[in-house]
Amino acid sequence: MEPFGIALTTLALFVSFGFMVGVLFGFFGMGGSFLVTPALLVMGYPARVAVGSGMAFVFGTATIATLKHRDLGQVDYKLGGLMIVGTTSGIEVGSRVVYYLEELGLASGAIGVTYVVLLGAVGLFVTRNALVNDDGDDSDDNHHESDEEFDPDAIPPLAKRIQSYRIPPMMTVAGGIQVSLWLILAVAFATGLLSGFLGVGGGFIKMPAMVYLIGVPVPVAVGTDLFEIVFSGGFGAFTYGLNGGVDLSIVAPLLVGSALGARIGSAATSVVDEDDIKIYFGLMLVGGSIAVAFRQAGDYLGMDALNTVSFALILLSAFMVSGAVIYSTIRTMRAEARASAPSAD
Amino acid sequence: MIDFTASSSAVQSGALVGAVLLEAVVLYVGYGALERVATPIVEKITRA
C-alpha cells in the first residue's frame, strides 16, 4: 500500500520523525533545518528537494508552534517585527561575506570552523549559565504561564548592561523590559549576519541572543523566534518551490507528526523550569557541534562514514533531548498535581 | 512582455506554500480538539 505515493513504512517514519522534530521545534524554536534536511539527504533525496521540502516543513511547523505560543501569550509581535528587519539586513551582509570568502577560496573552511565553534560555545555557555542558576535557585516557580511581569533578578547581567544604554527611541518588550530600538536592531543584525554567513535558520543564535542580550523571558524568546521563522520559512519554501524543490508527499506526513509534537513542545515551555529548558537547549547544541565537526572532518577527508556518524549523532541527541523534554514535562505536572492535592482536601 | 512561464511557476509555488499553511492550520485545529478531549485523561494518568 502506498498512500501519497510513498511506502507505508516510510510514511510512518516521516510521521514519527516529524513528531520528534516538532517537540524540539516547539520547545526551543530551532532544529528544523538542523535535522530534516540532513535526514532527507541521507534518504537519497536530491539536495534541492531536501532543502526546499525542509524549508516548507519548517514553515508549517513554525506556524503551528507560533499559534500555540500565541495562545500562551508568549509571542512579542513588535519585537518579532524588529528582529525580522534586523536579521534580514544581517543575512544579506553575511551572504556577501561568504561570496567574498569564496573568491579567496576560504569559504568552506571558515564557515565549517565558525559553525562548530559557535554551536559548541553557545551550547556550553547556556548549559553552564543554567547550571549555575539552578544551584542558586531551588524553587520550582521558575516557569512562565503567560506574559506576566518578569522578575528583574532573572535578567542576565549582559542584558542588564545593554538595557542601561538608553539611546532613544526606547521601547517596551515582553515582561515590561525597556530597551533601545537601536540595540534591538543591532542584536538582530548581528544574529542575521551569523545566520547568513553560516547559511542556517539561526534559531540557535536568535533564541539565546534574545534571552542573554535583550533580557526576554525564555518562553517568549522561543515564541518570538518561531514567529520570525514563519516568515523566513515561508519565503524560503516559496523560493525553492519556484524550481520544484518542494515535495508535498514528504512535507505532508512530516507535518502530521510535527503538528502534535510542536503543540506538546510549545505547551511544555510553560510547564518545565526555565533553567531546565536552557540545559536541554545547551546539550542539544553541544551534541550538534560534535556532529557537525564529524561532518566537516568527513567532507575534508572524503570519508562518507564520518558523515553517517555525524547524522547518527544528531539523530541520537535529538531523540534523547526530545525524550528528556517530555519526561521533564510529565514529572513537573505530576509534582504540581501532588503539591496541589493536600490543599484540595 | 509578460513572462507567463515565470508567473505560472510563481502561482504554483504560492499554491504549494498555501497548501502547507492550510494543512498546518487544519492540523492545529484538529489536534486542539483532540487536546481538549485528551487533557482530562492525561491529568488523571499524571495524578496516578
GROMACS .gro file of N, CA, C and O in nm, chain A residues 208-285:
model
  312
  208PRO      N    1   1.907   3.240   2.220
  208PRO     CA    2   1.992   3.289   2.329
  208PRO      C    3   2.020   3.438   2.320
  208PRO      O    4   2.033   3.504   2.423
  209ALA      N    5   2.027   3.494   2.199
  209ALA     CA    6   2.052   3.639   2.185
  209ALA      C    7   1.939   3.719   2.249
  209ALA      O    8   1.963   3.818   2.318
  210MET      N    9   1.814   3.674   2.227
  210MET     CA   10   1.700   3.745   2.285
  210MET      C   11   1.701   3.733   2.438
  210MET      O   12   1.666   3.827   2.509
  211VAL      N   13   1.744   3.615   2.488
  211VAL     CA   14   1.745   3.593   2.634
  211VAL      C   15   1.861   3.668   2.699
  211VAL      O   16   1.841   3.744   2.794
  212TYR      N   17   1.984   3.647   2.646
  212TYR     CA   18   2.103   3.698   2.716
  212TYR      C   19   2.139   3.841   2.679
  212TYR      O   20   2.207   3.908   2.756
  213LEU      N   21   2.100   3.887   2.559
  213LEU     CA   22   2.139   4.023   2.518
  213LEU      C   23   2.026   4.124   2.537
  213LEU      O   24   2.050   4.240   2.565
  214ILE      N   25   1.901   4.079   2.518
  214ILE     CA   26   1.789   4.173   2.534
  214ILE      C   27   1.721   4.155   2.669
  214ILE      O   28   1.667   4.249   2.726
  215GLY      N   29   1.723   4.031   2.722
  215GLY     CA   30   1.664   4.005   2.854
  215GLY      C   31   1.521   3.956   2.849
  215GLY      O   32   1.448   3.964   2.947
  216VAL      N   33   1.480   3.901   2.733
  216VAL     CA   34   1.343   3.849   2.715
  216VAL      C   35   1.330   3.714   2.788
  216VAL      O   36   1.423   3.633   2.784
  217PRO      N   37   1.218   3.687   2.857
  217PRO     CA   38   1.199   3.555   2.921
  217PRO      C   39   1.209   3.443   2.816
  217PRO      O   40   1.167   3.462   2.702
  218VAL      N   41   1.264   3.327   2.858
  218VAL     CA   42   1.290   3.217   2.764
  218VAL      C   43   1.167   3.178   2.681
  218VAL      O   44   1.174   3.170   2.557
  219PRO      N   45   1.049   3.152   2.742
  219PRO     CA   46   0.934   3.109   2.659
  219PRO      C   47   0.894   3.213   2.554
  219PRO      O   48   0.856   3.177   2.443
  220VAL      N   49   0.906   3.343   2.590
  220VAL     CA   50   0.872   3.450   2.494
  220VAL      C   51   0.978   3.455   2.382
  220VAL      O   52   0.945   3.478   2.265
  221ALA      N   53   1.104   3.431   2.419
  221ALA     CA   54   1.211   3.428   2.318
  221ALA      C   55   1.184   3.317   2.217
  221ALA      O   56   1.198   3.336   2.096
  222VAL      N   57   1.141   3.200   2.267
  222VAL     CA   58   1.110   3.086   2.178
  222VAL      C   59   0.992   3.122   2.088
  222VAL      O   60   0.999   3.104   1.965
  223GLY      N   61   0.884   3.175   2.147
  223GLY     CA   62   0.764   3.209   2.070
  223GLY      C   63   0.792   3.315   1.964
  223GLY      O   64   0.746   3.304   1.851
  224THR      N   65   0.871   3.418   2.002
  224THR     CA   66   0.901   3.527   1.909
  224THR      C   67   0.994   3.478   1.797
  224THR      O   68   0.978   3.516   1.680
  225ASP      N   69   1.088   3.390   1.834
  225ASP     CA   70   1.178   3.331   1.733
  225ASP      C   71   1.097   3.251   1.631
  225ASP      O   72   1.119   3.261   1.510
  226LEU      N   73   1.000   3.174   1.680
  226LEU     CA   74   0.915   3.092   1.591
  226LEU      C   75   0.832   3.182   1.499
  226LEU      O   76   0.813   3.151   1.380
  227PHE      N   77   0.783   3.295   1.553
  227PHE     CA   78   0.706   3.391   1.473
  227PHE      C   79   0.790   3.442   1.355
  227PHE      O   80   0.743   3.452   1.242
  228GLU      N   81   0.918   3.468   1.384
  228GLU     CA   82   1.011   3.512   1.278
  228GLU      C   83   1.029   3.402   1.173
  228GLU      O   84   1.034   3.429   1.053
  229ILE      N   85   1.041   3.278   1.221
  229ILE     CA   86   1.068   3.164   1.132
  229ILE      C   87   0.950   3.141   1.036
  229ILE      O   88   0.970   3.093   0.923
  230VAL      N   89   0.828   3.175   1.079
  230VAL     CA   90   0.712   3.160   0.989
  230VAL      C   91   0.740   3.238   0.859
  230VAL      O   92   0.717   3.187   0.748
  231PHE      N   93   0.793   3.359   0.872
  231PHE     CA   94   0.818   3.444   0.755
  231PHE      C   95   0.939   3.395   0.675
  231PHE      O   96   0.932   3.383   0.552
  232SER      N   97   1.050   3.368   0.746
  232SER     CA   98   1.170   3.324   0.673
  232SER      C   99   1.146   3.187   0.608
  232SER      O  100   1.185   3.165   0.493
  233GLY      N  101   1.079   3.096   0.681
  233GLY     CA  102   1.049   2.963   0.626
  233GLY      C  103   0.954   2.972   0.508
  233GLY      O  104   0.973   2.903   0.407
  234GLY      N  105   0.851   3.057   0.519
  234GLY     CA  106   0.754   3.074   0.410
  234GLY      C  107   0.820   3.128   0.285
  234GLY      O  108   0.797   3.079   0.174
  235PHE      N  109   0.908   3.228   0.305
  235PHE     CA  110   0.978   3.287   0.191
  235PHE      C  111   1.072   3.184   0.127
  235PHE      O  112   1.079   3.169   0.005
  236GLY      N  113   1.144   3.110   0.213
  236GLY     CA  114   1.237   3.007   0.163
  236GLY      C  115   1.163   2.899   0.086
  236GLY      O  116   1.206   2.856  -0.022
  237ALA      N  117   1.048   2.854   0.141
  237ALA     CA  118   0.969   2.749   0.074
  237ALA      C  119   0.920   2.798  -0.062
  237ALA      O  120   0.924   2.724  -0.161
  238PHE      N  121   0.877   2.924  -0.067
  238PHE     CA  122   0.828   2.981  -0.194
  238PHE      C  123   0.942   2.986  -0.296
  238PHE      O  124   0.925   2.945  -0.411
  239THR      N  125   1.060   3.029  -0.254
  239THR     CA  126   1.175   3.039  -0.344
  239THR      C  127   1.213   2.902  -0.400
  239THR      O  128   1.235   2.888  -0.521
  240TYR      N  129   1.221   2.803  -0.313
  240TYR     CA  130   1.255   2.668  -0.360
  240TYR      C  131   1.142   2.606  -0.442
  240TYR      O  132   1.166   2.530  -0.535
  241GLY      N  133   1.018   2.642  -0.407
  241GLY     CA  134   0.901   2.593  -0.482
  241GLY      C  135   0.903   2.638  -0.627
  241GLY      O  136   0.855   2.567  -0.716
  242LEU      N  137   0.960   2.755  -0.653
  242LEU     CA  138   0.968   2.807  -0.791
  242LEU      C  139   1.046   2.712  -0.881
  242LEU      O  140   1.020   2.701  -1.001
  243ASN      N  141   1.144   2.641  -0.823
  243ASN     CA  142   1.227   2.549  -0.901
  243ASN      C  143   1.192   2.403  -0.873
  243ASN      O  144   1.275   2.313  -0.893
  244GLY      N  145   1.071   2.379  -0.825
  244GLY     CA  146   1.025   2.241  -0.800
  244GLY      C  147   1.095   2.174  -0.684
  244GLY      O  148   1.107   2.051  -0.681
  245GLY      N  149   1.143   2.251  -0.587
  245GLY     CA  150   1.217   2.192  -0.475
  245GLY      C  151   1.130   2.146  -0.358
  245GLY      O  152   1.181   2.089  -0.263
  246VAL      N  153   0.998   2.174  -0.365
  246VAL     CA  154   0.911   2.134  -0.252
  246VAL      C  155   0.828   2.012  -0.292
  246VAL      O  156   0.754   2.017  -0.391
  247ASP      N  157   0.845   1.902  -0.218
  247ASP     CA  158   0.771   1.779  -0.246
  247ASP      C  159   0.666   1.760  -0.135
  247ASP      O  160   0.700   1.728  -0.021
  248LEU      N  161   0.538   1.779  -0.172
  248LEU     CA  162   0.431   1.770  -0.070
  248LEU      C  163   0.418   1.630  -0.010
  248LEU      O  164   0.373   1.616   0.103
  249SER      N  165   0.458   1.525  -0.088
  249SER     CA  166   0.446   1.389  -0.034
  249SER      C  167   0.545   1.368   0.081
  249SER      O  168   0.532   1.274   0.159
  250ILE      N  169   0.647   1.454   0.091
  250ILE     CA  170   0.740   1.448   0.205
  250ILE      C  171   0.687   1.539   0.317
  250ILE      O  172   0.681   1.499   0.434
  251VAL      N  173   0.647   1.661   0.279
  251VAL     CA  174   0.609   1.762   0.379
  251VAL      C  175   0.482   1.722   0.455
  251VAL      O  176   0.477   1.735   0.578
  252ALA      N  177   0.380   1.670   0.382
  252ALA     CA  178   0.250   1.641   0.445
  252ALA      C  179   0.262   1.542   0.562
  252ALA      O  180   0.217   1.573   0.673
  253PRO      N  181   0.324   1.422   0.542
  253PRO     CA  182   0.333   1.331   0.658
  253PRO      C  183   0.423   1.382   0.770
  253PRO      O  184   0.396   1.358   0.888
  254LEU      N  185   0.530   1.455   0.734
  254LEU     CA  186   0.617   1.512   0.838
  254LEU      C  187   0.537   1.608   0.926
  254LEU      O  188   0.549   1.608   1.049
  255LEU      N  189   0.449   1.687   0.860
  255LEU     CA  190   0.368   1.786   0.934
  255LEU      C  191   0.266   1.718   1.026
  255LEU      O  192   0.237   1.772   1.133
  256VAL      N  193   0.212   1.604   0.983
  256VAL     CA  194   0.114   1.532   1.067
  256VAL      C  195   0.178   1.500   1.203
  256VAL      O  196   0.116   1.518   1.308
  257GLY      N  197   0.305   1.457   1.200
  257GLY     CA  198   0.375   1.426   1.324
  257GLY      C  199   0.417   1.551   1.398
  257GLY      O  200   0.398   1.563   1.519
  258SER      N  201   0.473   1.648   1.324
  258SER     CA  202   0.529   1.766   1.391
  258SER      C  203   0.420   1.855   1.451
  258SER      O  204   0.445   1.923   1.550
  259ALA      N  205   0.299   1.853   1.393
  259ALA     CA  206   0.190   1.936   1.446
  259ALA      C  207   0.160   1.896   1.590
  259ALA      O  208   0.141   1.981   1.676
  260LEU      N  209   0.158   1.766   1.616
  260LEU     CA  210   0.134   1.717   1.752
  260LEU      C  211   0.254   1.747   1.841
  260LEU      O  212   0.240   1.797   1.954
  261GLY      N  213   0.375   1.717   1.788
  261GLY     CA  214   0.497   1.741   1.864
  261GLY      C  215   0.514   1.888   1.901
  261GLY      O  216   0.550   1.920   2.013
  262ALA      N  217   0.486   1.977   1.803
  262ALA     CA  218   0.503   2.121   1.827
  262ALA      C  219   0.407   2.171   1.934
  262ALA      O  220   0.441   2.258   2.014
  263ARG      N  221   0.285   2.118   1.936
  263ARG     CA  222   0.187   2.157   2.040
  263ARG      C  223   0.241   2.117   2.177
  263ARG      O  224   0.235   2.194   2.273
  264ILE      N  225   0.292   1.992   2.184
  264ILE     CA  226   0.343   1.942   2.313
  264ILE      C  227   0.466   2.023   2.355
  264ILE      O  228   0.477   2.069   2.469
  265GLY      N  229   0.560   2.041   2.261
  265GLY     CA  230   0.683   2.117   2.289
  265GLY      C  231   0.653   2.259   2.333
  265GLY      O  232   0.712   2.309   2.429
  266SER      N  233   0.561   2.326   2.262
  266SER     CA  234   0.528   2.465   2.294
  266SER      C  235   0.463   2.474   2.432
  266SER      O  236   0.497   2.562   2.513
  267ALA      N  237   0.367   2.384   2.458
  267ALA     CA  238   0.299   2.385   2.588
  267ALA      C  239   0.398   2.355   2.700
  267ALA      O  240   0.386   2.408   2.811
  268ALA      N  241   0.499   2.270   2.671
  268ALA     CA  242   0.596   2.231   2.774
  268ALA      C  243   0.678   2.350   2.823
  268ALA      O  244   0.725   2.350   2.937
  269THR      N  245   0.696   2.455   2.739
  269THR     CA  246   0.777   2.571   2.783
  269THR      C  247   0.714   2.642   2.902
  269THR      O  248   0.782   2.709   2.977
  270SER      N  249   0.579   2.628   2.918
  270SER     CA  250   0.516   2.694   3.032
  270SER      C  251   0.504   2.599   3.152
  270SER      O  252   0.452   2.637   3.255
  271VAL      N  253   0.551   2.475   3.135
  271VAL     CA  254   0.544   2.377   3.245
  271VAL      C  255   0.684   2.353   3.303
  271VAL      O  256   0.704   2.358   3.425
  272VAL      N  257   0.782   2.331   3.213
  272VAL     CA  258   0.917   2.294   3.256
  272VAL      C  259   0.991   2.417   3.310
  272VAL      O  260   0.972   2.528   3.261
  273ASP      N  261   1.075   2.395   3.411
  273ASP     CA  262   1.157   2.500   3.470
  273ASP      C  263   1.244   2.567   3.364
  273ASP      O  264   1.301   2.500   3.278
  274GLU      N  265   1.254   2.702   3.371
  274GLU     CA  266   1.327   2.778   3.268
  274GLU      C  267   1.474   2.734   3.256
  274GLU      O  268   1.528   2.727   3.147
  275ASP      N  269   1.538   2.704   3.370
  275ASP     CA  270   1.678   2.661   3.364
  275ASP      C  271   1.691   2.523   3.302
  275ASP      O  272   1.791   2.494   3.235
  276ASP      N  273   1.590   2.438   3.321
  276ASP     CA  274   1.592   2.306   3.256
  276ASP      C  275   1.586   2.323   3.104
  276ASP      O  276   1.653   2.250   3.030
  277ILE      N  277   1.504   2.420   3.059
  277ILE     CA  278   1.494   2.445   2.914
  277ILE      C  279   1.633   2.481   2.861
  277ILE      O  280   1.678   2.429   2.759
  278LYS      N  281   1.701   2.569   2.936
  278LYS     CA  282   1.834   2.613   2.892
  278LYS      C  283   1.933   2.496   2.890
  278LYS      O  284   2.015   2.485   2.799
  279ILE      N  285   1.926   2.409   2.992
  279ILE     CA  286   2.018   2.295   2.997
  279ILE      C  287   1.997   2.204   2.876
  279ILE      O  288   2.092   2.166   2.807
  280TYR      N  289   1.871   2.171   2.846
  280TYR     CA  290   1.841   2.084   2.731
  280TYR      C  291   1.886   2.150   2.601
  280TYR      O  292   1.941   2.084   2.512
  281PHE      N  293   1.860   2.281   2.591
  281PHE     CA  294   1.898   2.357   2.471
  281PHE      C  295   2.051   2.350   2.453
  281PHE      O  296   2.101   2.321   2.344
  282GLY      N  297   2.122   2.375   2.563
  282GLY     CA  298   2.269   2.374   2.558
  282GLY      C  299   2.322   2.238   2.520
  282GLY      O  300   2.412   2.227   2.435
  283LEU      N  301   2.266   2.131   2.580
  283LEU     CA  302   2.313   1.996   2.549
  283LEU      C  303   2.287   1.961   2.402
  283LEU      O  304   2.369   1.896   2.337
  284MET      N  305   2.172   2.005   2.353
  284MET     CA  306   2.136   1.982   2.212
  284MET      C  307   2.241   2.048   2.120
  284MET      O  308   2.284   1.990   2.021
  285LEU      N  309   2.282   2.170   2.157
  285LEU     CA  310   2.381   2.242   2.074
  285LEU      C  311   2.518   2.175   2.083
  285LEU      O  312   2.588   2.165   1.982
   0.00000   0.00000   0.00000
